Short mmCIF file of C-alpha atoms in Angstrom, two decimals:
data_model
loop_
_atom_site.label_atom_id
_atom_site.label_comp_id
_atom_site.label_asym_id
_atom_site.label_seq_id
_atom_site.Cartn_x
_atom_site.Cartn_y
_atom_site.Cartn_z
CA UNK S 1 98.41 87.31 84.43
CA UNK S 2 97.54 89.18 81.43
CA UNK S 3 97.38 92.59 83.11
CA UNK S 4 100.76 92.28 84.94
CA UNK S 5 102.59 90.48 81.87
CA UNK S 6 100.75 91.77 78.66
CA UNK S 7 104.27 91.26 77.07
CA UNK S 8 106.22 88.65 77.79
CA UNK S 9 108.96 89.01 80.64
CA UNK S 10 108.01 92.69 81.06
CA UNK S 11 106.00 92.79 84.19
CA UNK S 12 104.11 95.93 85.34
CA UNK S 13 102.85 95.47 89.07
CA UNK S 14 101.39 99.00 89.51
CA UNK S 15 97.97 97.67 89.98
CA UNK S 16 98.60 94.94 92.24
CA UNK S 17 101.42 96.84 94.35
CA UNK S 18 98.68 99.26 95.17
CA UNK S 19 96.15 96.89 96.29
CA UNK S 20 98.82 95.09 98.29
CA UNK S 21 99.90 98.19 99.87
CA UNK S 22 96.32 99.22 100.41
CA UNK S 23 95.43 95.92 102.26
CA UNK S 24 98.53 96.06 104.22
CA UNK S 25 98.14 99.25 105.70
CA UNK S 26 94.49 98.97 106.35
CA UNK S 27 94.74 95.76 108.35
CA UNK S 28 92.61 93.72 105.27
CA UNK S 29 93.52 90.17 104.31
CA UNK S 30 95.07 90.26 100.81
CA UNK S 31 94.18 87.32 98.61
CA UNK S 32 94.66 86.81 94.86
CA UNK S 33 91.92 84.97 92.83
CA UNK S 34 91.90 82.87 89.82
CA UNK S 35 95.43 83.31 88.92
CA UNK S 36 95.52 81.81 85.52
CA UNK S 37 92.41 82.30 83.85
CA UNK S 38 92.06 81.79 80.09
CA UNK S 39 90.12 84.84 79.23
CA UNK S 40 92.41 87.09 81.08
CA UNK S 41 95.57 85.12 80.04
CA UNK S 42 98.31 87.40 78.14
CA UNK S 43 97.79 86.65 74.02
CA UNK S 44 101.54 85.62 73.88
CA UNK S 45 100.91 82.74 75.77
CA UNK S 46 98.84 80.96 72.99
CA UNK S 47 101.50 80.57 70.67
CA UNK S 48 103.52 78.41 73.07
CA UNK S 49 103.75 74.72 73.28
CA UNK S 50 102.22 73.21 76.66
CA UNK S 51 105.66 72.82 77.83
CA UNK S 52 106.24 76.32 77.83
CA UNK S 53 102.91 77.36 78.70
CA UNK S 54 103.36 75.45 82.04
CA UNK S 55 107.01 76.95 82.45
CA UNK S 56 105.52 80.33 82.29
CA UNK S 57 103.08 79.38 84.47
CA UNK S 58 105.27 78.34 87.00
CA UNK S 59 107.33 81.53 86.66
CA UNK S 60 104.26 83.48 87.16
CA UNK S 61 103.25 81.62 90.33
CA UNK S 62 106.60 82.15 91.30
CA UNK S 63 106.89 85.66 90.79
CA UNK S 64 103.67 86.34 92.92
CA UNK S 65 104.37 84.24 95.98
CA UNK S 66 107.92 86.26 96.01
CA UNK S 67 106.44 89.38 95.77
CA UNK S 68 103.26 89.55 97.67
CA UNK S 69 103.91 87.34 100.96
CA UNK S 70 100.82 86.84 103.21
CA UNK S 71 99.22 89.94 104.48
CA UNK S 72 97.09 89.79 107.44
#
């Protein structure tokens, strides 16, 4: 999450798009691992209330699911 959304509501999908495209082009399963990790979360999320953090994580999961359909 921190790599893609280092600044709140500004997504940079470049690295994940490259990995996804490579996997898809080469018939490799694409799996995202540990989608929310304390030390790799964006710094801005710590300043939010628990409710706001959950909303942001829900948005993050929905964005991932929409952007990267299952690749086999």
